[in-house]
Coordinates of C-alpha atoms in Angstrom, one line a residue:
M1 CA 17.7 -3.1 -44.3
D2 CA 20.2 -4.0 -41.5
E3 CA 20.7 -2.5 -38.1
S4 CA 23.7 -0.4 -39.0
S5 CA 21.6 1.3 -41.7
A6 CA 18.9 2.1 -39.2
Q7 CA 21.4 3.5 -36.8
S8 CA 22.9 5.8 -39.4
N9 CA 19.5 7.2 -40.2
I10 CA 18.3 7.5 -36.6
G11 CA 21.5 8.4 -35.0
G12 CA 22.5 8.9 -31.4
S13 CA 25.4 7.9 -29.1
V14 CA 25.3 5.2 -26.5
Q15 CA 24.9 6.7 -23.0
E16 CA 26.5 4.6 -20.3
G17 CA 24.6 6.4 -17.6
D18 CA 21.3 5.0 -18.9
A19 CA 22.6 1.5 -19.5
Q20 CA 20.7 -1.1 -17.5
A21 CA 19.7 -4.7 -18.0
K22 CA 18.8 -7.3 -15.4
S23 CA 16.1 -9.9 -14.5
P24 CA 13.0 -8.7 -12.7
Q25 CA 13.8 -11.3 -10.1
T26 CA 17.2 -9.6 -9.4
P27 CA 16.6 -6.9 -6.8
S28 CA 18.7 -3.8 -6.6
H29 CA 20.9 -5.4 -3.9
G30 CA 24.6 -4.8 -3.1
E31 CA 26.8 -1.8 -3.0
G32 CA 26.6 0.9 -5.7
D33 CA 24.9 0.6 -9.0
V34 CA 24.1 -3.1 -9.2
S35 CA 22.1 -2.8 -12.5
G36 CA 25.3 -1.6 -14.2
Q37 CA 27.2 -4.6 -12.8
V38 CA 24.5 -6.9 -14.1
Q39 CA 24.8 -5.3 -17.5
A40 CA 28.6 -5.8 -17.4
D41 CA 28.1 -9.5 -16.4
L42 CA 25.8 -10.0 -19.4
V43 CA 28.3 -8.5 -21.7
E44 CA 31.0 -10.8 -20.2
A45 CA 28.7 -13.8 -20.7
A46 CA 28.1 -12.9 -24.3
D47 CA 31.8 -12.7 -25.0
G48 CA 32.3 -16.2 -23.7
N49 CA 29.4 -18.0 -25.3
N50 CA 28.5 -15.9 -28.4
G51 CA 25.4 -14.7 -26.6
E52 CA 23.6 -18.0 -27.0
D53 CA 23.0 -18.6 -23.3
L54 CA 21.7 -15.1 -22.4
P55 CA 18.4 -15.6 -20.6
M56 CA 15.2 -14.3 -22.2
P57 CA 13.7 -11.7 -19.9
K58 CA 10.4 -12.6 -18.4
R59 CA 8.9 -9.2 -19.1
N60 CA 7.5 -8.2 -22.5
I61 CA 5.6 -5.4 -24.1
N62 CA 2.4 -6.5 -22.4
D63 CA 3.9 -5.4 -19.0
L64 CA 3.8 -1.9 -20.5
R65 CA 0.5 -2.1 -22.2
F66 CA -1.3 -3.7 -19.3
P67 CA 0.5 -2.5 -16.2
P68 CA -0.3 -3.3 -12.6
P69 CA -3.2 -1.4 -11.1
Y70 CA -2.4 2.0 -9.5
L71 CA 1.1 1.9 -11.0
S72 CA 1.7 5.7 -11.2
E73 CA 0.4 6.2 -7.6
M74 CA 2.4 3.3 -6.3
R75 CA 5.6 4.6 -7.8
Q76 CA 5.0 8.0 -6.2
R77 CA 4.3 6.4 -2.8
L78 CA 7.4 4.2 -3.0
F79 CA 9.4 7.3 -3.9
E80 CA 8.1 9.5 -1.1
V81 CA 7.4 7.0 1.6
R82 CA 5.6 9.6 3.6
Q83 CA 3.9 6.9 5.7
Q84 CA 4.6 3.3 6.4
I85 CA 3.7 1.1 3.4
E86 CA 2.8 -2.6 3.8
L87 CA 2.8 -4.8 0.7
K88 CA 2.3 -8.5 0.1
V89 CA 5.4 -10.2 -1.3
D90 CA 4.0 -10.6 -4.8
E91 CA 3.0 -6.9 -4.8
F92 CA 6.4 -5.8 -3.6
E93 CA 8.1 -7.9 -6.4
R94 CA 5.6 -6.4 -8.9
Y95 CA 6.0 -2.8 -8.0
W96 CA 9.6 -2.5 -6.8
P97 CA 11.3 -3.0 -10.2
F98 CA 9.4 0.0 -11.4
I99 CA 11.1 2.2 -8.8
D100 CA 14.6 0.7 -8.5
N101 CA 16.1 3.5 -10.5
V102 CA 15.6 5.6 -7.3
W103 CA 16.8 3.3 -4.5
V104 CA 20.2 1.6 -4.0
R105 CA 20.6 -1.0 -1.2
Q106 CA 23.3 0.1 1.2
H107 CA 23.4 -3.0 3.5
R108 CA 21.4 -5.8 4.9
A109 CA 20.9 -5.5 8.6
G110 CA 20.3 -9.3 8.8
T111 CA 17.6 -11.6 10.0
D112 CA 16.2 -11.8 13.5
R113 CA 16.5 -14.9 15.7
S114 CA 13.2 -16.3 14.6
G115 CA 14.3 -16.3 11.0
R116 CA 11.1 -14.6 9.9
V117 CA 12.2 -10.9 9.7
T118 CA 14.8 -9.6 7.3
T119 CA 15.8 -5.9 7.2
D120 CA 17.5 -4.0 4.3
Y121 CA 18.5 -0.4 4.2
Y122 CA 18.3 1.7 1.0
A123 CA 19.5 5.1 0.1
C124 CA 18.5 7.4 -2.7
R125 CA 20.7 6.9 -5.8
L126 CA 21.8 10.5 -5.6
Q127 CA 23.4 10.0 -2.3
R128 CA 26.4 8.5 -4.1
P129 CA 29.4 10.8 -4.8
T130 CA 29.4 12.5 -8.1
Y131 CA 31.2 10.4 -10.7
T132 CA 33.5 12.1 -13.3
P133 CA 34.9 9.9 -16.1
R134 CA 38.6 9.5 -16.2
K135 CA 40.9 8.8 -19.2
S136 CA 42.4 6.0 -17.2
D137 CA 39.0 4.1 -17.2
A138 CA 40.1 1.9 -20.0
R139 CA 38.0 -1.0 -21.2
P140 CA 39.5 -4.5 -21.3
E141 CA 40.9 -5.6 -24.7
G142 CA 38.1 -6.6 -27.1
K143 CA 35.4 -4.8 -25.2
P144 CA 33.6 -1.9 -27.0
L145 CA 34.2 1.6 -25.9
R146 CA 31.5 3.3 -23.8
K147 CA 30.9 7.0 -23.8
K148 CA 30.7 7.7 -20.1
Q149 CA 29.2 10.9 -18.8
T150 CA 29.5 12.8 -15.5
R151 CA 27.0 11.2 -13.1
E152 CA 25.2 13.4 -10.7
G153 CA 25.5 12.5 -7.0
G154 CA 25.9 13.7 -3.4
T155 CA 22.7 15.7 -3.5
C156 CA 20.1 13.7 -1.6
Q157 CA 20.3 12.0 1.8
M158 CA 16.9 10.3 2.0
R159 CA 17.0 6.7 3.2
I160 CA 14.4 3.9 3.8
K161 CA 14.3 0.4 5.2
T162 CA 12.4 -2.6 4.0
V163 CA 11.4 -5.3 6.4
R164 CA 10.3 -8.7 5.1
F165 CA 8.1 -10.8 7.4
D166 CA 7.5 -14.5 6.7
G167 CA 4.9 -16.3 8.8
A168 CA 1.3 -17.3 8.2
F169 CA 1.6 -14.8 5.4
S170 CA 4.5 -12.9 3.9
K171 CA 4.8 -9.1 3.5
Y172 CA 7.2 -6.2 3.1
T173 CA 7.0 -3.1 5.3
I174 CA 8.7 0.0 3.8
T175 CA 9.5 2.8 6.2
K176 CA 11.4 6.1 6.0
V177 CA 14.6 6.4 8.0
G178 CA 15.4 9.8 9.6
D179 CA 14.0 13.2 8.7
H180 CA 15.6 13.8 5.3
E181 CA 13.3 14.3 2.3
H182 CA 14.2 14.0 -1.4
T183 CA 15.9 17.1 -2.8
H184 CA 14.3 16.3 -6.2
D185 CA 11.2 14.8 -7.7
L186 CA 10.5 11.4 -9.2
D187 CA 10.5 12.8 -12.7
H188 CA 14.1 13.9 -12.2
M189 CA 15.2 10.3 -11.4
D190 CA 13.3 9.0 -14.4
R191 CA 15.2 11.5 -16.5
I192 CA 18.7 10.4 -15.3
K193 CA 18.1 6.6 -14.8
R194 CA 15.7 4.0 -16.3
N195 CA 14.2 1.4 -14.1
T196 CA 14.5 -2.4 -14.5
V197 CA 11.1 -3.0 -16.0
V198 CA 11.5 -0.5 -18.9
M199 CA 15.0 -1.8 -19.8
E200 CA 13.8 -5.4 -19.4
I201 CA 11.0 -4.8 -21.9
A202 CA 13.4 -3.2 -24.3
R203 CA 15.9 -6.1 -24.1
A204 CA 13.2 -8.7 -24.4
E205 CA 11.7 -7.2 -27.6
V206 CA 15.1 -6.9 -29.2
M207 CA 15.9 -10.5 -28.3
K208 CA 12.8 -11.6 -30.2
G209 CA 14.6 -10.3 -33.3
F210 CA 13.4 -6.7 -33.6
M211 CA 15.4 -3.7 -34.3
P212 CA 16.0 -1.3 -31.4
A213 CA 14.4 1.5 -33.4
S214 CA 11.3 -0.6 -33.9
V215 CA 11.2 -1.6 -30.3
F216 CA 11.4 2.1 -29.3
T217 CA 8.5 2.9 -31.6
I218 CA 6.4 0.1 -30.1
M219 CA 7.1 1.2 -26.5
S220 CA 6.4 4.8 -27.2
E221 CA 3.0 4.4 -28.9
D222 CA 1.2 5.0 -25.6
D223 CA 3.3 7.7 -24.0
G224 CA 0.9 7.9 -21.0
K225 CA 1.6 4.3 -20.0
L226 CA 5.2 4.6 -20.7
A227 CA 5.5 7.7 -18.4
A228 CA 3.5 5.9 -15.7
A229 CA 6.0 3.1 -15.8
G230 CA 8.9 5.5 -15.5
G231 CA 9.9 5.6 -19.1
R232 CA 9.0 9.1 -20.0
Y233 CA 12.6 9.8 -21.1
L234 CA 13.3 6.5 -22.8
N235 CA 15.3 6.9 -26.0
R236 CA 16.6 4.7 -28.8
N237 CA 20.1 4.6 -27.2
D238 CA 18.5 3.1 -24.0
V239 CA 17.1 0.3 -26.1
R240 CA 20.5 -0.3 -27.8
N241 CA 22.2 -0.3 -24.4
A242 CA 19.7 -2.8 -22.9
S243 CA 20.3 -5.3 -25.8
Q244 CA 24.0 -4.6 -26.5
A245 CA 25.3 -8.0 -25.3
W246 CA 22.7 -9.9 -27.4
R247 CA 23.0 -7.7 -30.5
R248 CA 26.7 -8.1 -30.7
H249 CA 26.1 -11.7 -32.0
H250 CA 22.7 -11.3 -33.6
G251 CA 22.6 -7.9 -35.1
D252 CA 22.3 -9.2 -38.6
Q253 CA 19.0 -11.0 -37.8
L254 CA 16.9 -7.9 -36.7
A255 CA 13.8 -6.7 -38.4
V256 CA 10.9 -4.3 -37.8
H257 CA 7.7 -5.4 -36.1
P258 CA 4.9 -6.8 -38.3
G259 CA 2.6 -4.0 -39.4
Y260 CA 5.5 -1.4 -39.3
K261 CA 8.0 -0.3 -41.8
Y262 CA 11.1 1.8 -42.1
D263 CA 10.5 5.2 -43.6
H264 CA 13.6 7.2 -44.5
G265 CA 13.7 10.4 -42.5
N266 CA 10.9 9.3 -40.2
G267 CA 12.3 6.1 -38.7
I268 CA 9.9 3.2 -37.9
I269 CA 6.3 4.0 -38.6
R270 CA 3.0 2.1 -38.9
E271 CA 2.1 0.7 -42.3
D272 CA -1.5 1.7 -41.6
P273 CA -1.4 4.9 -39.4
S274 CA -5.2 4.7 -38.7
S275 CA -4.9 1.2 -37.1
D276 CA -5.1 0.9 -33.3
P277 CA -1.8 -0.2 -31.9
N278 CA -3.4 -1.9 -28.9
A279 CA -6.4 -3.4 -30.5
P280 CA -8.2 -5.4 -29.4
H281 CA -8.4 -3.8 -26.0
P282 CA -8.8 -5.8 -22.8
P283 CA -11.9 -5.2 -20.6
T284 CA -11.5 -1.9 -18.8
N285 CA -13.8 -2.8 -15.8
G286 CA -11.6 -2.8 -12.8
N287 CA -13.5 -5.7 -11.4
T288 CA -12.9 -7.9 -14.4
T289 CA -11.3 -11.3 -13.5
T290 CA -12.0 -13.4 -16.6
A291 CA -9.0 -15.7 -16.9
D292 CA -9.3 -16.6 -20.6
T293 CA -9.5 -13.1 -22.0
T294 CA -6.8 -12.8 -24.7
M295 CA -5.3 -10.3 -27.1
L296 CA -3.3 -10.7 -30.3
D297 CA -0.1 -8.7 -30.0
P298 CA 2.2 -8.9 -33.1
A299 CA 5.0 -7.4 -31.1
L300 CA 5.3 -10.5 -28.9
T301 CA 6.4 -12.9 -31.6
A302 CA 9.4 -13.3 -33.9
P303 CA 9.3 -11.9 -37.4
G304 CA 7.3 -14.1 -39.8
S305 CA 5.7 -16.2 -37.1
T306 CA 2.0 -16.3 -36.2
P307 CA 1.2 -14.4 -33.0
P308 CA -0.5 -16.7 -30.4
P309 CA -3.2 -15.5 -28.0
V310 CA -1.6 -13.9 -25.0
P311 CA -3.3 -13.8 -21.6
I312 CA -4.0 -10.3 -20.3
L313 CA -1.4 -9.5 -17.6
N314 CA -2.2 -8.2 -14.2
P315 CA -5.9 -9.0 -14.1
A316 CA -7.8 -7.6 -11.1
P317 CA -8.1 -10.4 -8.4
P318 CA -11.6 -11.5 -7.7
L319 CA -13.3 -9.5 -4.9
P320 CA -14.4 -11.4 -1.8
P321 CA -18.2 -11.9 -1.9
N322 CA -18.6 -9.9 1.3
T323 CA -17.1 -6.7 -0.1
L324 CA -19.0 -3.6 0.9
Y325 CA -19.6 -0.3 -0.9
F326 CA -20.2 3.1 0.6
P327 CA -20.7 5.8 -2.0
P328 CA -18.4 8.9 -1.9
T329 CA -21.5 11.1 -2.1
E330 CA -22.5 9.9 1.3
R331 CA -19.2 10.5 3.1
D332 CA -19.2 14.3 3.3
F333 CA -21.6 14.2 6.2
L334 CA -19.0 12.4 8.3
Q335 CA -15.8 14.2 7.4
P336 CA -15.8 16.9 10.2
Y337 CA -15.8 14.1 12.9
L338 CA -13.0 12.0 11.4
P339 CA -9.2 12.2 11.8
P340 CA -7.5 14.6 9.4
Q341 CA -6.3 13.0 6.2
P342 CA -3.4 12.8 5.8
P343 CA -2.4 13.2 9.4
P344 CA 0.1 16.0 10.3
P345 CA 3.7 14.9 9.7
L346 CA 5.8 13.8 12.6
T347 CA 9.6 14.1 12.9
A348 CA 12.1 12.2 15.0
N349 CA 12.2 15.1 17.5
T350 CA 8.4 15.6 17.8
P351 CA 6.7 13.7 20.6
S352 CA 3.7 11.6 19.4
P353 CA 0.5 13.3 20.4
L354 CA -2.5 11.3 21.7
P355 CA -4.4 9.7 18.8
H356 CA -7.7 11.0 17.5
I357 CA -10.3 8.9 19.3
T358 CA -13.6 8.3 17.6
L359 CA -16.2 6.5 19.7
T360 CA -18.7 4.6 17.4
Y361 CA -21.3 2.0 18.1
A362 CA -24.8 0.9 17.0
T363 CA -27.6 1.0 19.6
S364 CA -31.3 0.3 19.8
L365 CA -33.8 3.0 20.6
D366 CA -33.6 2.0 24.3
S367 CA -29.8 2.3 24.2
F368 CA -28.9 -1.4 24.1
L369 CA -25.9 -2.7 22.3
A370 CA -27.0 -6.4 22.6
I371 CA -30.2 -8.2 23.5
A372 CA -28.3 -10.1 26.3
P373 CA -24.7 -10.3 27.6
G374 CA -22.5 -12.5 25.3
V375 CA -25.1 -12.6 22.5
Q376 CA -24.2 -11.1 19.2
T377 CA -27.0 -8.8 18.1
A378 CA -27.3 -7.3 14.6
L379 CA -28.6 -3.8 14.8
S380 CA -27.1 -2.0 11.8
S381 CA -28.8 -2.0 8.4
P382 CA -26.6 -3.1 5.4
A383 CA -26.1 0.6 4.6
T384 CA -24.9 1.6 8.1
K385 CA -22.7 -1.5 8.2
A386 CA -21.0 -0.3 5.0
M387 CA -20.7 3.1 6.7
T388 CA -19.0 1.5 9.7
H389 CA -16.5 -0.2 7.4
Y390 CA -15.7 3.1 5.7
L391 CA -15.1 4.6 9.2
R392 CA -12.7 1.8 9.9
T393 CA -10.7 2.7 6.8
R394 CA -10.2 6.2 8.2
H395 CA -8.5 5.1 11.3
D396 CA -5.2 3.5 12.1
A397 CA -6.7 1.1 14.7
I398 CA -9.9 -0.5 15.9
L399 CA -10.2 -1.0 19.7
I400 CA -12.6 -3.3 21.5
G401 CA -12.9 -4.9 24.9
I402 CA -12.6 -8.6 25.7
G403 CA -16.3 -9.1 26.1
T404 CA -16.9 -8.1 22.4
A405 CA -14.0 -10.3 21.3
L406 CA -15.4 -13.4 23.1
A407 CA -19.0 -12.8 22.0
D408 CA -18.5 -12.0 18.4
D409 CA -15.3 -13.8 17.2
P410 CA -14.7 -10.6 15.1
T411 CA -12.5 -10.1 12.1
L412 CA -11.9 -6.5 12.9
N413 CA -11.1 -5.5 9.3
A414 CA -12.4 -3.1 6.7
R415 CA -14.4 -4.9 4.0
L416 CA -14.9 -1.7 2.0
F417 CA -14.1 -1.8 -1.7
G418 CA -10.6 -0.3 -2.1
A419 CA -9.2 -1.6 1.2
G420 CA -6.3 -4.1 1.2
G421 CA -7.7 -7.5 0.3
F422 CA -10.9 -6.0 -1.2
G423 CA -9.5 -4.4 -4.4
G424 CA -6.8 -2.4 -2.7
V425 CA -3.0 -2.8 -2.5
G426 CA -1.3 -4.5 0.4
W427 CA -3.0 -3.6 3.7
D428 CA -4.0 -0.1 2.6
L429 CA -6.8 1.3 4.7
Q430 CA -6.9 -1.8 6.9
P431 CA -6.8 -0.8 10.6
R432 CA -4.8 -2.5 13.3
P433 CA -7.1 -4.5 15.7
V434 CA -6.5 -3.7 19.4
V435 CA -8.2 -5.8 22.1
I436 CA -8.2 -4.9 25.8
D437 CA -7.8 -8.2 27.5
P438 CA -6.4 -7.8 31.0
H439 CA -6.7 -11.5 32.0
A440 CA -5.5 -12.8 28.7
R441 CA -8.9 -14.6 28.2
W442 CA -9.0 -14.5 24.4
H443 CA -7.5 -17.8 23.3
L444 CA -6.9 -17.4 19.6
T445 CA -6.5 -20.5 17.3
A446 CA -5.8 -20.8 13.6
Q447 CA -9.6 -21.2 13.2
S448 CA -10.3 -17.8 14.8
A449 CA -12.0 -15.5 12.3
I450 CA -9.5 -12.7 12.7
L451 CA -6.5 -15.0 12.0
Q452 CA -8.1 -16.6 9.0
A453 CA -8.7 -13.1 7.6
V454 CA -5.0 -12.3 8.3
A455 CA -3.9 -15.4 6.4
R456 CA -6.1 -14.4 3.4
G457 CA -4.5 -10.9 3.4
E458 CA -7.8 -9.2 4.4
A459 CA -6.8 -8.0 7.9
K460 CA -3.9 -7.0 10.1
A461 CA -3.0 -9.2 13.1
P462 CA -4.3 -8.0 16.5
W463 CA -2.4 -6.4 19.3
I464 CA -3.7 -7.7 22.6
I465 CA -3.2 -5.5 25.7
I466 CA -2.9 -7.4 28.9
A467 CA -2.1 -6.6 32.5
P468 CA 1.4 -7.4 33.7
G469 CA 2.1 -10.6 35.6
F470 CA 0.2 -13.0 33.4
A471 CA 2.2 -16.0 32.2
I472 CA 1.0 -16.7 28.7
E473 CA 1.7 -20.1 27.3
P474 CA 4.6 -20.1 24.8
S475 CA 2.3 -21.7 22.2
R476 CA -0.1 -18.8 22.4
L477 CA 2.8 -16.3 22.1
E478 CA 4.2 -18.1 19.1
L479 CA 0.9 -18.4 17.4
L480 CA 0.2 -14.7 17.6
K481 CA 3.7 -13.8 16.4
F482 CA 3.4 -16.3 13.5
Y483 CA 0.5 -14.2 12.3
G484 CA 2.2 -10.9 12.9
G485 CA 0.4 -9.9 16.1
R486 CA 1.7 -9.0 19.6
Y487 CA 0.9 -9.1 23.3
L488 CA 1.4 -5.7 24.9
G489 CA 1.8 -5.6 28.7
L490 CA 1.0 -2.2 30.3
P491 CA 1.9 -1.6 33.9
D492 CA -0.9 0.9 34.3
L493 CA -3.5 -1.7 33.3
E494 CA -5.1 -3.3 36.4
K495 CA -6.2 -6.8 36.5
E496 CA -9.6 -5.7 37.8
Y497 CA -10.1 -3.9 34.4
R498 CA -9.6 -0.4 35.7
A499 CA -7.7 0.7 32.6
S500 CA -5.6 3.8 32.4
W501 CA -6.9 5.0 29.1
E502 CA -4.2 7.6 28.9
A503 CA -1.5 5.0 29.2
I504 CA -3.2 2.8 26.6
F505 CA -3.5 5.7 24.1
R506 CA 0.0 6.9 24.7
A507 CA 1.4 3.4 24.2
L508 CA -0.5 3.2 20.9
A509 CA 0.8 6.6 19.8
A510 CA 4.3 5.5 20.5
E511 CA 3.7 2.6 18.1
G512 CA 2.7 5.1 15.3
I513 CA -1.0 4.9 15.8
R514 CA -2.5 8.3 15.0
S515 CA -6.2 7.5 15.2
V516 CA -8.3 4.9 17.0
M517 CA -11.9 3.9 16.4
V518 CA -13.4 2.5 19.6
E519 CA -16.2 0.2 18.8
G520 CA -17.1 -1.4 22.2
G521 CA -18.3 -3.1 24.1
G522 CA -20.5 -1.7 26.8
V523 CA -17.8 -1.5 29.5
V524 CA -15.4 0.3 27.3
I525 CA -17.9 2.8 25.9
N526 CA -19.5 3.6 29.3
E527 CA -16.0 4.1 30.8
L528 CA -14.8 6.5 28.1
L529 CA -18.0 8.6 28.5
Q530 CA -17.2 9.2 32.1
G531 CA -15.9 12.6 33.0
E532 CA -12.6 11.1 34.1
Y533 CA -11.8 9.9 30.5
R534 CA -14.1 11.6 28.0
D535 CA -11.6 14.4 27.3
F536 CA -9.6 11.7 25.5
V537 CA -12.5 11.2 23.1
S538 CA -12.5 13.5 20.0
S539 CA -15.8 12.6 18.4
V540 CA -18.7 10.2 18.4
V541 CA -20.6 8.5 15.5
V542 CA -23.6 6.6 16.9
T543 CA -26.0 4.5 14.8
V544 CA -29.5 4.3 16.2
A545 CA -31.5 1.3 14.9
P546 CA -35.4 1.7 14.8
V547 CA -35.9 -1.1 17.3
Y548 CA -36.5 -1.7 21.0
L549 CA -34.7 -4.6 22.5
G550 CA -36.2 -4.5 26.0
T551 CA -34.6 -4.8 29.4
G552 CA -31.8 -7.3 30.3
G553 CA -29.4 -6.4 27.5
V554 CA -26.0 -4.7 27.3
V555 CA -26.8 -1.0 27.7
V556 CA -24.9 2.2 27.0
C557 CA -25.5 4.2 30.2
P558 CA -22.5 5.9 32.0
T559 CA -22.6 6.3 35.8
R560 CA -24.6 9.4 36.8
N561 CA -22.8 12.5 38.0
V562 CA -23.8 14.3 41.2
D563 CA -22.7 17.7 42.3
Q564 CA -21.5 18.7 45.8
G565 CA -25.1 19.0 47.0
G566 CA -25.9 15.5 45.9
R567 CA -28.0 16.6 42.9
A568 CA -27.9 14.5 39.7
R569 CA -26.2 16.1 36.8
E570 CA -25.9 15.0 33.2
V571 CA -22.8 13.0 32.3
V572 CA -21.9 14.4 28.8
R573 CA -23.5 16.6 26.2
F574 CA -22.2 16.5 22.7
R575 CA -21.6 19.6 20.6
E576 CA -21.6 20.4 16.9
V577 CA -24.2 17.7 16.5
R578 CA -25.5 16.5 13.2
W579 CA -28.2 13.9 12.5
G580 CA -28.6 11.9 9.3
C581 CA -30.3 8.9 8.0
V582 CA -28.5 5.9 6.3
G583 CA -30.5 3.0 5.1
G584 CA -33.4 3.6 7.6
D585 CA -31.1 4.0 10.6
G586 CA -30.4 7.3 12.4
V587 CA -26.8 8.4 12.6
M588 CA -25.7 11.0 15.1
C589 CA -22.3 12.7 14.8
G590 CA -20.9 15.0 17.5
M591 CA -17.9 16.4 19.2
V592 CA -17.3 15.6 22.8
A593 CA -17.7 18.5 25.2
G594 CA -15.1 19.4 27.9
A595 CA -15.8 18.7 31.5
E596 CA -17.2 22.1 32.1
E597 CA -19.3 22.2 28.9
G598 CA -22.9 21.0 28.9
V599 CA -23.2 20.6 32.7
G600 CA -26.5 21.7 34.0
G601 CA -27.6 23.1 30.6
D602 CA -31.0 22.8 29.1
A603 CA -32.2 19.7 27.5
G604 CA -32.1 21.1 24.0
G605 CA -29.9 20.0 21.1
G606 CA -26.7 21.4 22.4
G607 CA -26.0 23.5 19.3
G608 CA -27.0 20.7 16.9
E609 CA -27.6 21.5 13.3
G610 CA -30.8 19.5 12.8
V611 CA -31.4 16.5 10.5
E612 CA -29.3 16.1 7.4
G613 CA -30.5 13.5 5.0
M614 CA -28.0 11.0 3.7
G615 CA -29.8 9.4 0.8
G616 CA -33.3 9.7 2.2
M617 CA -35.2 7.8 4.9
G618 CA -35.1 4.1 4.1
E619 CA -32.9 4.5 1.1
G620 CA -30.0 2.0 1.3
V621 CA -26.5 2.3 0.1
R622 CA -25.4 0.0 -2.7
F623 CA -23.4 -2.9 -1.3
M624 CA -22.6 -6.6 -1.9
A625 CA -23.7 -8.9 0.9

């Protein structure tokens, strides 16, 4: 049976508005509908060389059967762009073609002087004016007629920008521009326009010698995956449009897929309806990384040939051996003391509020952070360490003082499973490290733990806050910029380390930081607990290890308050207190009282709610060391 016979039975007209064919390496750049121009170029090429030199698309049916992880969620995020999105370059190139039916590049703002930063601006496809076909839109002689339809437009003003950074690592940052929201949902865009990946798969399968009707049947067998990829409204005409240039010269060579047959009145159907179209299935464990796992897919080979083993696409990358796990069942205890999720939306006309500040640290029973100044001291159990990394994922930034940075050589990242670099996408859930370093004493090198983690894609580069007037060597500035970090000079930061915390927190808020987890060290914690600054602190989460360190260490002990009569008064009393047990450590959560609260009160629990078990005394949380 030839292609024309199949078309006469299956029917349908070619819809120009859905036509689209281009390489996955060809981004949606340029003015207007670039995908349509690419399709036209392919047709032009086919006319000149009988279609022999048309490139075989690099995508195939396995890109649909075994899609990238979190595909549906990532398409929705890249459609809404409610918050800034950071993706590694390979992740951007993997996910963007699934959403390019929404965004059309307006212009390239250019590259900065360093040559590392390139900015592009995109608008929603429906920002274009409505197009109405005209009779004067004649096709060149010899070109097939195309049934053009009215194209919706002028209804959505949402815009975004993408910023590519190339340095020690490469990434894309996607940010919303202005206050406009989409006037439609993603499903509407999928209805009126197909994305590159869906059309690429359709063209690739036809170019292997299969009829468009057969390709449509293969692609539609798992409608859930097709919908997740943006192909919910794919139809046979789309498959024909995607392969039009090639079929013009090869239409007499088309056949149905092995294991399928043409049934008059029903189209292409399976010869054995009880067989599993995707068997054998790949492993479903999200942590599977076996490289030699294969499947036999008859749809990947030309008619009559033997299908070779095909590697499973998009395998989950191996997890770092230090990945931590903190069970969701253990997290409810902490929720009232953490920043709201998601944070309240901001608009261009809304001033940034001060961030939510969570003060968190681990201490011994005698209130010491370390056994001696400058000595790294492990106090947390594995379970509370995992809890700390979960807390990090709930904040936009981690803040420490220079003493902790010099003593610990920290990575300041979140090693929790699901965070970027640890099973997550891009830098999702990774906080921004912020180091208070008035004298610019932290001399980072490429061997520093934090920069090595940045290069591996497991951490964000630090922002280092310094006092004004320090001349930092150009090599240090260049190194930090190469890794994506910054030095921030604040006029209100004194060289004697008398920081204006309000100025610091306002500066971070101006940079889009909505929440900060303050982890230490002793100077920072003691200062923020003083009456002068404690109103900036929203909540505390303190881990108490069952150990005494003895005198001589780094202690949490704010300066004592005295009243007008010279009598000693307590410094701070927490409210809404809860106690729990994680892996044998005590955990205290509380809200910070105002200056007038708790002063001169009794020595009781301050409204605490008693002990709440988190897994039982001594019961650890599952983790990977």
